[in-house]
Amino acid sequence: VQLQASGGGLVQAGDSLRLSCATSGLIFSNYYMGWFRQAPGKGREFVANINRSGVRKNYVDSVIGRFTVSRDYAKNTVYLQMNSLKPEDTAVYYCAASRFSLERSSTGAYWGQGTQVTVSS
């Protein structure tokens, strides 16, 4: 199983970025997909989760209304559209795949390698 995250970069506050996570080696439609982030000196934080059908989405409170998670079954890829970025969104962003919802636990999940997002003020 491989998860390849991309799309990070250096942007200014208020800008947008779209992260992508391409998967291989798994049956994409059987997995919940999620995004986590880790800021310098802090622990890993749940950001967003999308269920197997793509209907149910969950977010950490701090990104509600700004971030949108989606998935493309033809491309076996999950996305995180990030709008109105803030300096506090600066972190390494990781994608994950799990047979269970990632909102409460990431135990047993597959992980991507991370992509850096830096938001300047």
CSV table of N, CA, C and O in Angstrom, one decimal:
chain,number,residue,atom,x,y,z
A,1,VAL,N,0.9,-1.2,0.0
A,1,VAL,CA,0.0,0.0,0.0
A,1,VAL,C,0.9,1.2,0.0
A,1,VAL,O,1.8,1.3,0.8
A,2,GLN,N,0.6,2.2,-0.9
A,2,GLN,CA,1.3,3.4,-0.9
A,2,GLN,C,0.3,4.6,-1.0
A,2,GLN,O,-0.7,4.6,-1.7
A,3,LEU,N,0.7,5.6,-0.2
A,3,LEU,CA,0.0,6.9,-0.3
A,3,LEU,C,1.0,8.0,-0.5
A,3,LEU,O,2.0,8.1,0.2
A,4,GLN,N,0.7,8.8,-1.6
A,4,GLN,CA,1.7,9.8,-2.0
A,4,GLN,C,1.0,11.1,-1.9
A,4,GLN,O,0.2,11.5,-2.8
A,5,ALA,N,1.4,11.9,-0.9
A,5,ALA,CA,0.8,13.3,-0.8
A,5,ALA,C,1.6,14.3,-1.5
A,5,ALA,O,2.8,14.2,-1.6
A,6,SER,N,0.9,15.3,-2.0
A,6,SER,CA,1.6,16.4,-2.7
A,6,SER,C,0.7,17.6,-2.7
A,6,SER,O,-0.5,17.6,-2.2
A,7,GLY,N,1.3,18.8,-3.1
A,7,GLY,CA,0.5,20.0,-3.2
A,7,GLY,C,0.8,21.0,-2.2
A,7,GLY,O,0.3,22.1,-2.2
A,8,GLY,N,1.7,20.7,-1.2
A,8,GLY,CA,2.0,21.7,-0.2
A,8,GLY,C,2.9,22.8,-0.8
A,8,GLY,O,3.3,22.8,-2.0
A,9,GLY,N,3.1,23.8,0.0
A,9,GLY,CA,3.9,24.9,-0.5
A,9,GLY,C,3.9,26.1,0.5
A,9,GLY,O,3.4,26.0,1.6
A,10,LEU,N,4.5,27.2,0.1
A,10,LEU,CA,4.6,28.4,0.9
A,10,LEU,C,3.6,29.4,0.3
A,10,LEU,O,3.7,29.8,-0.9
A,11,VAL,N,2.6,29.8,1.1
A,11,VAL,CA,1.6,30.8,0.6
A,11,VAL,C,1.4,31.9,1.7
A,11,VAL,O,1.9,31.8,2.8
A,12,GLN,N,0.7,32.9,1.3
A,12,GLN,CA,0.4,34.0,2.2
A,12,GLN,C,-1.0,33.7,2.9
A,12,GLN,O,-1.8,33.0,2.3
A,13,ALA,N,-1.2,34.4,4.0
A,13,ALA,CA,-2.5,34.3,4.7
A,13,ALA,C,-3.6,34.7,3.8
A,13,ALA,O,-3.5,35.7,3.0
A,14,GLY,N,-4.7,33.9,3.7
A,14,GLY,CA,-5.8,34.2,2.9
A,14,GLY,C,-5.7,33.4,1.6
A,14,GLY,O,-6.8,33.4,0.9
A,15,ASP,N,-4.6,32.9,1.2
A,15,ASP,CA,-4.5,32.1,0.0
A,15,ASP,C,-5.1,30.7,0.1
A,15,ASP,O,-5.5,30.3,1.2
A,16,SER,N,-5.1,30.0,-1.0
A,16,SER,CA,-5.6,28.7,-1.1
A,16,SER,C,-4.6,27.7,-1.5
A,16,SER,O,-3.6,28.0,-2.3
A,17,LEU,N,-4.7,26.4,-1.1
A,17,LEU,CA,-3.9,25.3,-1.6
A,17,LEU,C,-4.8,24.1,-1.7
A,17,LEU,O,-5.8,24.0,-1.0
A,18,ARG,N,-4.5,23.2,-2.7
A,18,ARG,CA,-5.2,21.9,-2.7
A,18,ARG,C,-4.1,20.8,-2.6
A,18,ARG,O,-3.2,20.7,-3.4
A,19,LEU,N,-4.3,20.0,-1.6
A,19,LEU,CA,-3.4,18.9,-1.4
A,19,LEU,C,-4.1,17.6,-2.0
A,19,LEU,O,-5.3,17.5,-2.1
A,20,SER,N,-3.2,16.8,-2.6
A,20,SER,CA,-3.7,15.5,-3.2
A,20,SER,C,-3.0,14.4,-2.5
A,20,SER,O,-1.8,14.5,-2.0
A,21,CYS,N,-3.6,13.3,-2.5
A,21,CYS,CA,-3.0,12.0,-1.9
A,21,CYS,C,-3.4,10.9,-2.9
A,21,CYS,O,-4.6,10.5,-2.8
A,22,ALA,N,-2.5,10.4,-3.7
A,22,ALA,CA,-2.7,9.4,-4.6
A,22,ALA,C,-2.4,8.0,-3.9
A,22,ALA,O,-1.4,7.9,-3.2
A,23,THR,N,-3.3,7.1,-4.0
A,23,THR,CA,-3.2,5.8,-3.4
A,23,THR,C,-3.0,4.7,-4.4
A,23,THR,O,-3.4,4.8,-5.5
A,24,SER,N,-2.3,3.6,-3.9
A,24,SER,CA,-2.1,2.4,-4.7
A,24,SER,C,-2.0,1.2,-3.8
A,24,SER,O,-1.6,1.4,-2.6
A,25,GLY,N,-2.4,0.1,-4.3
A,25,GLY,CA,-2.2,-1.1,-3.5
A,25,GLY,C,-3.3,-1.4,-2.6
A,25,GLY,O,-3.2,-2.3,-1.7
A,26,LEU,N,-4.4,-0.7,-2.7
A,26,LEU,CA,-5.6,-0.9,-1.8
A,26,LEU,C,-6.8,-0.7,-2.7
A,26,LEU,O,-6.8,-0.1,-3.7
A,27,ILE,N,-7.9,-1.3,-2.2
A,27,ILE,CA,-9.2,-1.1,-2.8
A,27,ILE,C,-9.8,0.2,-2.3
A,27,ILE,O,-10.3,0.3,-1.1
A,28,PHE,N,-9.6,1.3,-3.0
A,28,PHE,CA,-9.8,2.7,-2.6
A,28,PHE,C,-11.2,2.8,-1.9
A,28,PHE,O,-11.4,3.5,-0.9
A,29,SER,N,-12.2,2.2,-2.6
A,29,SER,CA,-13.6,2.4,-2.1
A,29,SER,C,-13.9,1.7,-0.8
A,29,SER,O,-14.9,1.9,-0.2
A,30,ASN,N,-12.9,0.9,-0.3
A,30,ASN,CA,-13.1,0.2,0.9
A,30,ASN,C,-12.6,0.9,2.1
A,30,ASN,O,-12.7,0.5,3.3
A,31,TYR,N,-12.0,2.1,1.9
A,31,TYR,CA,-11.2,2.8,2.9
A,31,TYR,C,-11.8,4.2,3.2
A,31,TYR,O,-12.1,4.9,2.3
A,32,TYR,N,-11.9,4.5,4.5
A,32,TYR,CA,-12.0,5.9,4.9
A,32,TYR,C,-10.7,6.6,4.6
A,32,TYR,O,-9.6,6.0,4.7
A,33,MET,N,-10.8,7.8,4.2
A,33,MET,CA,-9.6,8.6,3.9
A,33,MET,C,-9.5,9.8,4.8
A,33,MET,O,-10.6,10.4,5.0
A,34,GLY,N,-8.4,10.2,5.2
A,34,GLY,CA,-8.3,11.4,6.1
A,34,GLY,C,-7.0,12.2,6.0
A,34,GLY,O,-6.1,11.7,5.3
A,35,TRP,N,-7.1,13.3,6.6
A,35,TRP,CA,-5.9,14.2,6.6
A,35,TRP,C,-5.6,14.6,8.0
A,35,TRP,O,-6.5,14.8,8.8
A,36,PHE,N,-4.3,14.6,8.4
A,36,PHE,CA,-3.8,15.0,9.7
A,36,PHE,C,-2.7,16.0,9.4
A,36,PHE,O,-2.2,16.2,8.3
A,37,ARG,N,-2.4,16.7,10.5
A,37,ARG,CA,-1.3,17.7,10.4
A,37,ARG,C,-0.5,17.7,11.7
A,37,ARG,O,-1.0,17.4,12.7
A,38,GLN,N,0.8,18.1,11.5
A,38,GLN,CA,1.6,18.2,12.7
A,38,GLN,C,2.5,19.5,12.5
A,38,GLN,O,3.3,19.6,11.6
A,39,ALA,N,2.2,20.4,13.5
A,39,ALA,CA,2.9,21.6,13.5
A,39,ALA,C,4.2,21.4,14.3
A,39,ALA,O,4.3,20.5,15.1
A,40,PRO,N,5.2,22.3,14.1
A,40,PRO,CA,6.5,22.2,14.8
A,40,PRO,C,6.2,22.2,16.3
A,40,PRO,O,5.5,23.0,16.9
A,41,GLY,N,6.8,21.2,17.0
A,41,GLY,CA,6.7,21.1,18.5
A,41,GLY,C,5.4,20.6,19.0
A,41,GLY,O,5.1,20.7,20.2
A,42,LYS,N,4.5,20.2,18.1
A,42,LYS,CA,3.2,19.8,18.5
A,42,LYS,C,2.9,18.3,18.1
A,42,LYS,O,3.6,17.8,17.2
A,43,GLY,N,1.9,17.8,18.6
A,43,GLY,CA,1.5,16.4,18.3
A,43,GLY,C,0.7,16.4,17.0
A,43,GLY,O,0.2,17.5,16.5
A,44,ARG,N,0.5,15.3,16.4
A,44,ARG,CA,-0.3,15.1,15.2
A,44,ARG,C,-1.8,15.4,15.5
A,44,ARG,O,-2.4,14.9,16.5
A,45,GLU,N,-2.4,16.1,14.6
A,45,GLU,CA,-3.8,16.6,14.8
A,45,GLU,C,-4.7,16.1,13.7
A,45,GLU,O,-4.3,16.2,12.5
A,46,PHE,N,-5.9,15.6,14.0
A,46,PHE,CA,-6.8,15.2,13.0
A,46,PHE,C,-7.3,16.5,12.3
A,46,PHE,O,-7.6,17.5,13.0
A,47,VAL,N,-7.5,16.4,11.0
A,47,VAL,CA,-8.0,17.6,10.2
A,47,VAL,C,-9.3,17.3,9.6
A,47,VAL,O,-10.3,18.0,9.7
A,48,ALA,N,-9.4,16.2,8.8
A,48,ALA,CA,-10.6,15.9,8.0
A,48,ALA,C,-10.6,14.4,7.7
A,48,ALA,O,-9.6,13.7,7.7
A,49,ASN,N,-11.8,13.9,7.6
A,49,ASN,CA,-12.1,12.5,7.3
A,49,ASN,C,-13.3,12.4,6.3
A,49,ASN,O,-14.2,13.2,6.4
A,50,ILE,N,-13.2,11.5,5.4
A,50,ILE,CA,-14.3,11.3,4.4
A,50,ILE,C,-14.6,9.8,4.4
A,50,ILE,O,-13.6,9.0,4.4
A,51,ASN,N,-15.8,9.4,4.4
A,51,ASN,CA,-16.2,8.0,4.5
A,51,ASN,C,-16.0,7.3,3.2
A,51,ASN,O,-15.7,7.9,2.2
A,52,ARG,N,-16.3,6.0,3.2
A,52,ARG,CA,-16.1,5.2,2.0
A,52,ARG,C,-16.9,5.7,0.8
A,52,ARG,O,-16.4,5.6,-0.3
A,53,SER,N,-18.1,6.1,1.0
A,53,SER,CA,-19.0,6.5,-0.1
A,53,SER,C,-18.7,7.9,-0.5
A,53,SER,O,-19.3,8.4,-1.5
A,54,GLY,N,-18.0,8.7,0.3
A,54,GLY,CA,-17.8,10.1,0.0
A,54,GLY,C,-18.9,11.0,0.5
A,54,GLY,O,-18.8,12.2,0.3
A,55,VAL,N,-19.9,10.4,1.2
A,55,VAL,CA,-21.0,11.3,1.6
A,55,VAL,C,-20.7,12.0,2.9
A,55,VAL,O,-21.1,13.2,3.1
A,56,ARG,N,-20.2,11.3,3.9
A,56,ARG,CA,-20.0,11.8,5.2
A,56,ARG,C,-18.6,12.4,5.3
A,56,ARG,O,-17.6,11.7,5.0
A,57,LYS,N,-18.5,13.6,5.8
A,57,LYS,CA,-17.2,14.3,6.0
A,57,LYS,C,-17.2,14.9,7.4
A,57,LYS,O,-18.2,15.4,7.9
A,58,ASN,N,-16.0,14.8,8.0
A,58,ASN,CA,-15.8,15.4,9.4
A,58,ASN,C,-14.6,16.2,9.4
A,58,ASN,O,-13.6,15.9,8.7
A,59,TYR,N,-14.6,17.3,10.2
A,59,TYR,CA,-13.5,18.2,10.2
A,59,TYR,C,-13.2,18.6,11.7
A,59,TYR,O,-14.1,18.6,12.5
A,60,VAL,N,-12.0,19.0,11.9
A,60,VAL,CA,-11.7,19.6,13.2
A,60,VAL,C,-12.3,21.0,13.2
A,60,VAL,O,-12.4,21.6,12.1
A,61,ASP,N,-12.7,21.5,14.3
A,61,ASP,CA,-13.5,22.7,14.4
A,61,ASP,C,-12.7,23.9,13.7
A,61,ASP,O,-13.4,24.8,13.1
A,62,SER,N,-11.4,23.9,13.9
A,62,SER,CA,-10.7,25.1,13.4
A,62,SER,C,-10.6,25.2,11.9
A,62,SER,O,-10.2,26.3,11.4
A,63,VAL,N,-11.0,24.2,11.1
A,63,VAL,CA,-11.0,24.3,9.7
A,63,VAL,C,-12.4,24.3,9.0
A,63,VAL,O,-12.5,24.5,7.8
A,64,ILE,N,-13.4,24.1,9.8
A,64,ILE,CA,-14.8,24.1,9.3
A,64,ILE,C,-15.1,25.4,8.6
A,64,ILE,O,-14.8,26.5,9.1
A,65,GLY,N,-15.6,25.3,7.3
A,65,GLY,CA,-15.9,26.4,6.5
A,65,GLY,C,-14.8,26.9,5.7
A,65,GLY,O,-14.9,27.7,4.8
A,66,ARG,N,-13.6,26.4,5.9
A,66,ARG,CA,-12.4,26.8,5.1
A,66,ARG,C,-11.8,25.6,4.3
A,66,ARG,O,-11.3,25.8,3.2
A,67,PHE,N,-11.8,24.4,4.9
A,67,PHE,CA,-11.3,23.2,4.2
A,67,PHE,C,-12.4,22.3,3.7
A,67,PHE,O,-13.4,22.2,4.4
A,68,THR,N,-12.1,21.6,2.6
A,68,THR,CA,-13.1,20.6,2.1
A,68,THR,C,-12.3,19.4,1.7
A,68,THR,O,-11.3,19.5,0.9
A,69,VAL,N,-12.7,18.3,2.2
A,69,VAL,CA,-12.1,17.0,1.8
A,69,VAL,C,-13.0,16.3,0.7
A,69,VAL,O,-14.3,16.4,0.8
A,70,SER,N,-12.4,15.7,-0.3
A,70,SER,CA,-13.1,15.0,-1.3
A,70,SER,C,-12.3,13.9,-1.8
A,70,SER,O,-11.1,13.8,-1.5
A,71,ARG,N,-13.0,13.0,-2.6
A,71,ARG,CA,-12.3,11.9,-3.2
A,71,ARG,C,-12.7,11.6,-4.6
A,71,ARG,O,-13.9,11.8,-4.9
A,72,ASP,N,-11.8,11.1,-5.4
A,72,ASP,CA,-12.0,10.7,-6.8
A,72,ASP,C,-11.7,9.2,-6.9
A,72,ASP,O,-10.6,8.8,-6.9
A,73,TYR,N,-12.8,8.5,-7.1
A,73,TYR,CA,-12.7,7.0,-7.2
A,73,TYR,C,-12.0,6.6,-8.5
A,73,TYR,O,-11.3,5.5,-8.5
A,74,ALA,N,-12.1,7.3,-9.6
A,74,ALA,CA,-11.4,7.0,-10.8
A,74,ALA,C,-9.9,7.1,-10.7
A,74,ALA,O,-9.2,6.4,-11.4
A,75,LYS,N,-9.5,8.1,-9.9
A,75,LYS,CA,-8.1,8.3,-9.7
A,75,LYS,C,-7.5,7.8,-8.4
A,75,LYS,O,-6.3,7.9,-8.1
A,76,ASN,N,-8.4,7.2,-7.6
A,76,ASN,CA,-7.9,6.6,-6.3
A,76,ASN,C,-7.2,7.7,-5.5
A,76,ASN,O,-6.1,7.4,-4.9
A,77,THR,N,-7.7,8.9,-5.5
A,77,THR,CA,-7.1,10.0,-4.9
A,77,THR,C,-8.0,10.8,-3.9
A,77,THR,O,-9.2,10.9,-4.3
A,78,VAL,N,-7.5,11.2,-2.9
A,78,VAL,CA,-8.2,12.1,-1.9
A,78,VAL,C,-7.6,13.5,-2.0
A,78,VAL,O,-6.4,13.6,-2.1
A,79,TYR,N,-8.5,14.5,-1.8
A,79,TYR,CA,-8.0,15.9,-1.9
A,79,TYR,C,-8.4,16.6,-0.6
A,79,TYR,O,-9.3,16.3,0.1
A,80,LEU,N,-7.6,17.7,-0.3
A,80,LEU,CA,-8.0,18.6,0.7
A,80,LEU,C,-7.8,20.0,0.2
A,80,LEU,O,-6.7,20.5,-0.1
A,81,GLN,N,-9.0,20.6,-0.1
A,81,GLN,CA,-9.0,22.0,-0.6
A,81,GLN,C,-8.9,22.9,0.6
A,81,GLN,O,-9.8,22.8,1.5
A,82,MET,N,-7.9,23.7,0.7
A,82,MET,CA,-7.7,24.6,1.8
A,82,MET,C,-7.8,26.1,1.4
A,82,MET,O,-7.0,26.5,0.6
A,83,ASN,N,-8.9,26.7,1.9
A,83,ASN,CA,-9.1,28.1,1.5
A,83,ASN,C,-8.9,29.0,2.8
A,83,ASN,O,-8.9,28.5,3.9
A,84,SER,N,-8.7,30.3,2.5
A,84,SER,CA,-8.5,31.3,3.6
A,84,SER,C,-7.5,30.8,4.6
A,84,SER,O,-7.7,30.8,5.9
A,85,LEU,N,-6.4,30.4,4.1
A,85,LEU,CA,-5.3,29.8,5.0
A,85,LEU,C,-4.8,30.9,6.0
A,85,LEU,O,-4.8,32.1,5.7
A,86,LYS,N,-4.5,30.3,7.2
A,86,LYS,CA,-4.0,31.2,8.3
A,86,LYS,C,-2.6,30.7,8.7
A,86,LYS,O,-2.3,29.5,8.5
A,87,PRO,N,-1.8,31.5,9.3
A,87,PRO,CA,-0.5,31.1,9.8
A,87,PRO,C,-0.6,29.9,10.7
A,87,PRO,O,0.3,29.0,10.6
A,88,GLU,N,-1.6,29.8,11.5
A,88,GLU,CA,-1.7,28.6,12.4
A,88,GLU,C,-2.0,27.3,11.6
A,88,GLU,O,-2.1,26.3,12.2
A,89,ASP,N,-2.3,27.4,10.3
A,89,ASP,CA,-2.4,26.2,9.5
A,89,ASP,C,-1.1,25.6,9.1
A,89,ASP,O,-1.0,24.5,8.5
A,90,THR,N,0.0,26.3,9.4
A,90,THR,CA,1.3,25.8,9.0
A,90,THR,C,1.6,24.5,9.7
A,90,THR,O,1.5,24.4,10.9
A,91,ALA,N,2.0,23.5,8.9
A,91,ALA,CA,2.2,22.2,9.5
A,91,ALA,C,2.6,21.3,8.3
A,91,ALA,O,2.5,21.6,7.1
A,92,VAL,N,3.1,20.1,8.7
A,92,VAL,CA,3.2,19.0,7.7
A,92,VAL,C,1.9,18.3,7.7
A,92,VAL,O,1.4,17.9,8.7
A,93,TYR,N,1.4,18.1,6.5
A,93,TYR,CA,0.1,17.5,6.3
A,93,TYR,C,0.3,16.0,5.8
A,93,TYR,O,1.0,15.8,4.9
A,94,TYR,N,-0.4,15.1,6.5
A,94,TYR,CA,-0.3,13.7,6.1
A,94,TYR,C,-1.7,13.2,5.7
A,94,TYR,O,-2.7,13.5,6.4
A,95,CYS,N,-1.7,12.3,4.7
A,95,CYS,CA,-2.9,11.6,4.4
A,95,CYS,C,-2.9,10.2,5.0
A,95,CYS,O,-1.8,9.7,5.3
A,96,ALA,N,-4.1,9.7,5.2
A,96,ALA,CA,-4.1,8.4,5.8
A,96,ALA,C,-5.3,7.6,5.3
A,96,ALA,O,-6.3,8.2,4.8
A,97,ALA,N,-5.2,6.3,5.3
A,97,ALA,CA,-6.3,5.4,4.8
A,97,ALA,C,-6.5,4.4,5.9
A,97,ALA,O,-5.6,3.8,6.5
A,98,SER,N,-7.8,4.1,6.2
A,98,SER,CA,-8.2,3.2,7.2
A,98,SER,C,-9.5,2.5,6.9
A,98,SER,O,-10.3,3.1,6.2
A,99,ARG,N,-9.6,1.3,7.4
A,99,ARG,CA,-10.9,0.6,7.3
A,99,ARG,C,-12.0,1.2,8.2
A,99,ARG,O,-13.1,0.8,8.1
A,100,PHE,N,-11.5,2.1,9.1
A,100,PHE,CA,-12.5,2.7,10.1
A,100,PHE,C,-12.3,4.2,10.0
A,100,PHE,O,-11.3,4.7,9.5
A,101,SER,N,-13.3,4.9,10.5
A,101,SER,CA,-13.3,6.3,10.6
A,101,SER,C,-12.0,6.8,11.3
A,101,SER,O,-11.7,6.3,12.3
A,102,LEU,N,-11.4,7.8,10.7
A,102,LEU,CA,-10.2,8.3,11.2
A,102,LEU,C,-10.4,9.5,12.2
A,102,LEU,O,-9.4,10.0,12.8
A,103,GLU,N,-11.6,9.8,12.4
A,103,GLU,CA,-11.9,11.0,13.2
A,103,GLU,C,-11.6,10.6,14.7
A,103,GLU,O,-11.1,11.5,15.4
A,104,ARG,N,-11.8,9.4,15.1
A,104,ARG,CA,-11.6,9.1,16.5
A,104,ARG,C,-10.3,8.3,16.7
A,104,ARG,O,-9.7,8.4,17.8
A,105,SER,N,-9.8,7.6,15.7
A,105,SER,CA,-8.6,6.8,15.9
A,105,SER,C,-7.9,6.5,14.6
A,105,SER,O,-8.6,6.3,13.6
A,106,SER,N,-6.6,6.6,14.6
A,106,SER,CA,-5.9,6.3,13.4
A,106,SER,C,-5.1,5.0,13.5
A,106,SER,O,-4.2,4.7,12.7
A,107,THR,N,-5.4,4.2,14.5
A,107,THR,CA,-4.7,2.9,14.8
A,107,THR,C,-4.9,2.0,13.5
A,107,THR,O,-6.0,1.8,13.1
A,108,GLY,N,-3.8,1.5,13.1
A,108,GLY,CA,-3.8,0.6,12.0
A,108,GLY,C,-3.9,1.2,10.6
A,108,GLY,O,-4.0,0.5,9.6
A,109,ALA,N,-3.9,2.5,10.5
A,109,ALA,CA,-4.0,3.2,9.3
A,109,ALA,C,-2.7,3.2,8.5
A,109,ALA,O,-1.6,3.0,9.0
A,110,TYR,N,-2.9,3.3,7.2
A,110,TYR,CA,-1.8,3.5,6.3
A,110,TYR,C,-1.5,5.0,6.1
A,110,TYR,O,-2.5,5.8,6.1
A,111,TRP,N,-0.2,5.4,6.0
A,111,TRP,CA,0.1,6.8,6.0
A,111,TRP,C,0.9,7.2,4.8
A,111,TRP,O,1.7,6.4,4.3
A,112,GLY,N,0.7,8.4,4.3
A,112,GLY,CA,1.5,9.0,3.3
A,112,GLY,C,2.8,9.7,4.0
A,112,GLY,O,2.9,9.7,5.2
A,113,GLN,N,3.6,10.2,3.1
A,113,GLN,CA,4.9,10.7,3.6
A,113,GLN,C,4.8,12.2,4.2
A,113,GLN,O,5.8,12.6,4.8
A,114,GLY,N,3.7,12.9,3.9
A,114,GLY,CA,3.6,14.2,4.4
A,114,GLY,C,4.0,15.3,3.4
A,114,GLY,O,4.9,15.0,2.6
A,115,THR,N,3.4,16.4,3.4
A,115,THR,CA,3.7,17.5,2.6
A,115,THR,C,3.6,18.8,3.4
A,115,THR,O,2.7,19.0,4.2
A,116,GLN,N,4.6,19.7,3.2
A,116,GLN,CA,4.7,20.9,4.1
A,116,GLN,C,3.8,22.0,3.6
A,116,GLN,O,3.9,22.3,2.4
A,117,VAL,N,3.1,22.5,4.5
A,117,VAL,CA,2.3,23.7,4.2
A,117,VAL,C,2.8,24.8,5.1
A,117,VAL,O,2.8,24.7,6.3
A,118,THR,N,3.2,25.9,4.5
A,118,THR,CA,3.7,27.1,5.3
A,118,THR,C,2.9,28.3,4.9
A,118,THR,O,2.8,28.6,3.7
A,119,VAL,N,2.2,28.9,5.9
A,119,VAL,CA,1.4,30.1,5.6
A,119,VAL,C,2.1,31.3,6.3
A,119,VAL,O,2.2,31.3,7.5
A,120,SER,N,2.4,32.3,5.6
A,120,SER,CA,3.1,33.5,6.1
A,120,SER,C,2.0,34.5,6.4
A,120,SER,O,1.0,34.6,5.7
A,121,SER,N,2.3,35.4,7.4
A,121,SER,CA,1.3,36.4,7.7
A,121,SER,C,1.6,37.7,7.0
A,121,SER,O,2.6,37.9,6.3
